[in-house]
Amino acid sequence: MTELTIQGLATHVEISGEGEPMIFIHGNPDDAHMWDDVMAHMPSGFQFIAPDLPGFGQSSYREDIDYSIRNRGQWVADALDALSIDTPVIVVAHDHGGVFGASFAVQYPERVKALVLQNTLFHREYNWHPMGKIWRTPILGELNIKLIAVPALSMPVMHQYVKWGAPDLTYEHTRAMFARFSANEHMGKSMLKLYRDSNPEDLAGWDDKLYAFAKDKPTLVLWGKQDKYLPMAFPEKLQTHGAKLVVFEDAGHWLALTQPEAYADEMTKFLDTLR
C-alpha cells in the first residue's frame, strides 16, 4: 500500500509483486481491491499497481476534479510519474477505468507495452443505461445516491439492477460494492461528477485514435457478453481494427469479480505472445 499525491489529491495505491509494471484501473463503483483475485492468479514477474481513482476508494475528492477525457489519461501518466515508472507498462482497465486507460494509451503510446480493456466505453455511439441516465440528471441523481447510502432500503433494487448487467454476480458482491457509499462520504459525489462529465459525443475523435492504437500496439479486449450496460458492437469494432477479442458467453460486466482465474489466464496467454 502506498499513498501518493497526484494532481493535488491524496491517492491510495495498492502495489504488489516485482518485475514488469502492470497498472490495473477500476471503474464505477469499485476500487483497487476489485483486482485482488485477478492478480492472485497472475504469474510472477510483474509489479501490480492498482490505484483508487480520484474520488473513489481511499483516494481523496474535491469539487473541481478534472474528469475530462484528456485529463483522465494525464492522470494515469502522472500516477506513473509519481511512482518513478518510466518503462512501458501493461494497462488493464474496466468500465469507466477504460476511459482513463484508453486516453492514456492514445496520448502516450510510447509508454504502453500492451492494453487490456474489459467491458468499457470509449466510443461516440455509446447510449447510457437507465441508471446511468438517472445519475447524469441533477437532483434525481442526488436523490438516488442518498437512497443507495441506506443499504437496507436500496440493496434489493440495486442488486436486481446489477444482475441485469452481470447475471453471474452474487448478492455479496453487490453488498460489498455499494457499502462504499456508506463508508465514503464523497463516493456518491465523485460518481455523479464522473457520469456527468462522461459525454459520448466528446469521444468523437478519441475513439478513432483508439482504433489506430489497436492496429499498432498489442490490444486485448475481454468481454462478458451478458452485459446489458455495454453491448457488443464496440468490442467487435475494436476487433476489426486489430484487437484480440475474447468473449465470455455466460458472464456479465464484472469479470474480475466473477471469473478472476479465467481473466488472468486469458491475460497470461496474451502477454506470453509479447515475449
Coordinates of C-alpha atoms in Angstrom, one line a residue:
M1 CA 0.0 0.0 0.0
T2 CA 1.3 3.4 -1.0
E3 CA -0.1 6.9 -0.6
L4 CA 0.8 9.4 -3.3
T5 CA -0.2 12.9 -4.2
I6 CA -1.5 13.0 -7.8
Q7 CA -2.8 16.3 -9.3
G8 CA -3.0 17.7 -5.8
L9 CA -5.1 14.9 -4.4
A10 CA -4.1 12.2 -1.8
T11 CA -4.2 8.9 -3.8
H12 CA -4.3 5.4 -2.4
V13 CA -2.4 2.8 -4.5
E14 CA -2.1 -0.9 -3.9
I15 CA 1.3 -2.3 -5.1
S16 CA 2.5 -5.9 -5.0
G17 CA 4.9 -8.2 -6.8
E18 CA 8.2 -7.4 -8.6
G19 CA 9.0 -7.1 -12.2
E20 CA 7.4 -5.7 -15.3
P21 CA 4.9 -2.9 -14.4
M22 CA 1.2 -3.6 -14.9
I23 CA -1.4 -1.0 -13.9
F24 CA -5.0 -2.0 -13.1
I25 CA -7.6 0.7 -13.4
H26 CA -11.0 0.1 -11.8
G27 CA -14.4 1.5 -12.8
N28 CA -17.6 2.5 -11.0
P29 CA -18.5 1.9 -8.2
D30 CA -15.3 0.0 -7.5
D31 CA -11.9 0.5 -6.0
A32 CA -8.4 -1.0 -6.3
H33 CA -9.4 -4.2 -4.5
M34 CA -11.7 -5.4 -7.3
W35 CA -8.5 -6.7 -8.9
D36 CA -7.2 -8.7 -6.0
D37 CA -8.4 -12.1 -7.2
V38 CA -7.1 -11.5 -10.8
M39 CA -3.7 -10.6 -9.5
A40 CA -3.6 -13.6 -7.2
H41 CA -3.9 -15.8 -10.4
M42 CA -1.3 -14.0 -12.4
P43 CA 2.2 -15.4 -12.8
S44 CA 5.2 -13.9 -11.1
G45 CA 7.5 -11.4 -12.8
F46 CA 5.1 -8.5 -12.7
Q47 CA 4.7 -5.5 -10.4
F48 CA 1.0 -5.0 -9.9
I49 CA -0.2 -1.4 -9.5
A50 CA -3.8 -0.7 -8.6
P51 CA -4.8 2.9 -7.7
D52 CA -8.0 4.1 -6.3
L53 CA -9.2 6.6 -8.9
P54 CA -9.6 10.2 -7.8
G55 CA -12.7 10.5 -5.6
F56 CA -13.1 6.7 -5.2
G57 CA -12.0 4.2 -2.6
Q58 CA -9.5 5.7 -0.2
S59 CA -8.4 8.5 -2.6
S60 CA -9.5 12.0 -1.8
Y61 CA -12.0 14.2 -3.6
R62 CA -12.6 17.8 -4.4
E63 CA -15.3 19.6 -6.3
D64 CA -13.1 20.6 -9.2
I65 CA -11.7 17.2 -10.1
D66 CA -10.9 17.2 -13.8
Y67 CA -12.7 14.2 -15.3
S68 CA -12.2 15.4 -18.9
I69 CA -11.2 12.7 -21.3
R70 CA -7.7 14.2 -21.9
N71 CA -7.0 14.6 -18.2
R72 CA -8.1 11.1 -17.3
G73 CA -5.2 9.9 -19.5
Q74 CA -2.9 12.5 -18.0
W75 CA -3.9 11.3 -14.5
V76 CA -2.5 7.9 -15.4
A77 CA 0.7 9.4 -16.7
D78 CA 1.0 11.5 -13.5
A79 CA 0.4 8.4 -11.3
L80 CA 3.2 6.5 -13.1
D81 CA 5.5 9.5 -12.8
A82 CA 4.8 9.7 -9.1
L83 CA 5.9 6.1 -8.9
S84 CA 9.0 6.8 -11.0
I85 CA 8.0 4.3 -13.6
D86 CA 9.4 5.3 -16.9
T87 CA 9.4 2.0 -18.8
P88 CA 6.4 0.9 -20.9
V89 CA 3.6 -0.5 -18.9
I90 CA 0.8 -3.0 -19.4
V91 CA -2.5 -1.2 -18.9
V92 CA -5.6 -3.2 -17.7
A93 CA -8.8 -1.2 -17.4
H94 CA -12.5 -1.9 -16.8
D95 CA -15.7 0.2 -17.1
H96 CA -15.0 3.9 -16.6
G97 CA -11.4 3.0 -15.8
G98 CA -11.3 2.1 -19.5
V99 CA -11.6 5.8 -20.4
F100 CA -8.6 6.5 -18.1
G101 CA -6.6 3.7 -19.6
A102 CA -7.5 4.3 -23.3
S103 CA -7.0 8.0 -23.0
F104 CA -3.5 7.4 -21.6
A105 CA -2.7 4.8 -24.3
V106 CA -3.6 7.1 -27.2
Q107 CA -1.9 10.1 -25.7
Y108 CA 1.3 8.2 -24.6
P109 CA 1.6 5.1 -26.9
E110 CA 5.3 5.0 -26.3
R111 CA 4.6 4.4 -22.6
V112 CA 2.3 1.4 -23.2
K113 CA 3.5 -2.1 -23.9
A114 CA 0.0 -3.6 -24.2
L115 CA -3.5 -2.6 -23.5
V116 CA -6.2 -4.8 -22.0
L117 CA -9.8 -3.4 -22.0
Q118 CA -12.8 -5.1 -20.4
N119 CA -16.4 -4.1 -20.7
T120 CA -15.8 -0.4 -21.1
L121 CA -16.9 2.7 -23.1
F122 CA -14.7 4.7 -25.4
H123 CA -16.8 5.4 -28.4
R124 CA -19.1 8.1 -29.6
E125 CA -22.1 5.7 -30.3
Y126 CA -22.5 4.8 -26.6
N127 CA -26.0 5.0 -25.2
W128 CA -26.4 5.3 -21.4
H129 CA -28.1 2.6 -19.5
P130 CA -31.2 3.6 -17.4
M131 CA -29.4 4.1 -14.1
G132 CA -26.6 6.0 -15.9
K133 CA -29.3 8.4 -17.1
I134 CA -30.5 8.9 -13.6
W135 CA -27.0 9.6 -12.3
R136 CA -26.4 12.1 -15.1
T137 CA -29.6 14.0 -14.1
P138 CA -29.3 16.8 -11.5
I139 CA -31.4 16.3 -8.3
L140 CA -32.7 12.9 -9.5
G141 CA -29.1 11.6 -9.3
E142 CA -28.5 13.1 -5.8
L143 CA -31.7 11.5 -4.5
N144 CA -30.7 8.1 -5.9
I145 CA -27.3 8.4 -4.2
K146 CA -29.0 9.2 -0.8
L147 CA -31.1 6.0 -1.3
I148 CA -28.1 3.9 -2.1
A149 CA -26.4 5.1 1.1
V150 CA -29.1 3.3 3.1
P151 CA -28.4 -0.4 2.2
A152 CA -31.5 -1.8 3.9
L153 CA -33.7 0.2 1.5
S154 CA -31.6 0.1 -1.6
M155 CA -29.9 -3.3 -1.8
P156 CA -32.8 -5.4 -3.1
V157 CA -33.4 -3.0 -6.0
M158 CA -29.7 -2.3 -6.7
H159 CA -28.9 -6.0 -6.7
Q160 CA -31.5 -6.6 -9.4
Y161 CA -30.1 -3.8 -11.4
V162 CA -26.6 -5.1 -11.0
K163 CA -27.8 -8.6 -12.0
W164 CA -29.3 -7.1 -15.2
G165 CA -25.8 -6.2 -16.3
A166 CA -24.0 -9.0 -14.5
P167 CA -26.2 -12.1 -14.1
D168 CA -23.3 -14.0 -12.6
L169 CA -22.7 -11.5 -9.7
T170 CA -23.7 -12.6 -6.2
Y171 CA -25.6 -10.6 -3.7
E172 CA -22.5 -10.4 -1.5
H173 CA -20.6 -8.8 -4.4
T174 CA -23.4 -6.2 -4.7
R175 CA -23.5 -5.6 -1.0
A176 CA -19.7 -5.0 -0.8
M177 CA -19.8 -2.8 -3.8
F178 CA -22.4 -0.4 -2.6
A179 CA -21.3 -0.5 1.1
R180 CA -18.7 2.0 -0.1
F181 CA -21.4 4.7 -0.4
S182 CA -21.9 4.4 3.4
A183 CA -18.2 4.2 4.2
N184 CA -17.1 7.1 2.0
E185 CA -18.8 10.4 2.3
H186 CA -17.6 11.7 -1.1
M187 CA -18.1 8.5 -3.1
G188 CA -21.6 9.5 -4.4
K189 CA -20.4 13.0 -5.4
S190 CA -17.4 11.5 -7.2
M191 CA -19.6 9.1 -9.1
L192 CA -22.2 11.7 -10.1
K193 CA -19.5 14.1 -11.4
L194 CA -17.8 11.3 -13.3
Y195 CA -21.0 10.3 -15.0
R196 CA -21.9 13.9 -15.8
D197 CA -18.5 14.6 -17.3
S198 CA -18.8 11.5 -19.5
N199 CA -20.5 12.6 -22.7
P200 CA -20.3 10.1 -25.5
E201 CA -20.2 12.8 -28.1
D202 CA -17.0 14.1 -26.6
L203 CA -15.3 10.8 -27.5
A204 CA -15.6 11.6 -31.2
G205 CA -12.0 11.5 -32.5
W206 CA -10.7 9.8 -29.3
D207 CA -12.3 6.6 -30.4
D208 CA -10.6 6.9 -33.8
K209 CA -7.3 7.2 -32.0
L210 CA -8.0 4.1 -30.1
Y211 CA -8.8 2.1 -33.2
A212 CA -5.5 3.3 -34.7
F213 CA -3.7 2.3 -31.5
A214 CA -5.2 -1.2 -31.7
K215 CA -3.7 -1.5 -35.2
D216 CA -0.2 -0.6 -34.0
K217 CA 0.0 -1.9 -30.4
P218 CA -1.0 -5.2 -28.7
T219 CA -4.5 -4.8 -27.6
L220 CA -6.7 -7.4 -25.8
V221 CA -10.4 -7.0 -25.3
L222 CA -12.2 -9.2 -22.7
W223 CA -15.9 -9.0 -22.8
G224 CA -18.8 -10.5 -20.7
K225 CA -21.5 -11.0 -23.3
Q226 CA -24.4 -10.8 -20.9
D227 CA -23.6 -7.2 -20.0
K228 CA -26.7 -5.1 -20.7
Y229 CA -24.9 -1.8 -19.9
L230 CA -22.4 -2.2 -22.7
P231 CA -23.4 -4.0 -25.9
M232 CA -21.0 -6.0 -28.2
A233 CA -20.8 -3.5 -31.0
F234 CA -17.8 -1.7 -29.5
P235 CA -15.6 -4.7 -28.8
E236 CA -16.4 -6.1 -32.2
K237 CA -15.4 -2.9 -33.9
L238 CA -12.1 -2.9 -31.9
Q239 CA -11.5 -6.4 -33.2
T240 CA -11.9 -5.3 -36.8
H241 CA -9.1 -2.8 -36.1
G242 CA -6.7 -5.4 -34.9
A243 CA -7.5 -6.0 -31.2
K244 CA -7.8 -9.6 -30.0
L245 CA -11.3 -10.2 -28.6
V246 CA -12.2 -12.9 -26.1
V247 CA -15.9 -13.2 -25.3
F248 CA -17.1 -14.8 -22.1
E249 CA -20.5 -16.1 -23.2
D250 CA -22.2 -16.6 -19.8
A251 CA -20.6 -13.7 -17.9
G252 CA -21.5 -10.1 -17.4
H253 CA -20.0 -6.8 -16.6
W254 CA -17.7 -7.7 -13.6
L255 CA -15.4 -10.4 -14.9
A256 CA -12.7 -9.6 -12.5
L257 CA -15.0 -10.5 -9.6
T258 CA -16.9 -13.4 -11.1
Q259 CA -14.2 -15.2 -13.2
P260 CA -10.8 -13.9 -12.0
E261 CA -8.9 -17.1 -12.8
A262 CA -10.2 -17.2 -16.4
Y263 CA -9.5 -13.5 -16.6
A264 CA -5.9 -13.9 -15.5
D265 CA -5.5 -17.0 -17.8
E266 CA -6.5 -15.0 -20.9
M267 CA -4.2 -12.1 -20.0
T268 CA -1.3 -14.5 -19.3
K269 CA -1.8 -16.2 -22.7
F270 CA -1.9 -12.8 -24.4
L271 CA 1.2 -11.5 -22.6
D272 CA 3.1 -14.7 -23.5
T273 CA 2.7 -13.7 -27.2
L274 CA 4.6 -10.4 -26.4
R275 CA 7.8 -12.0 -25.1

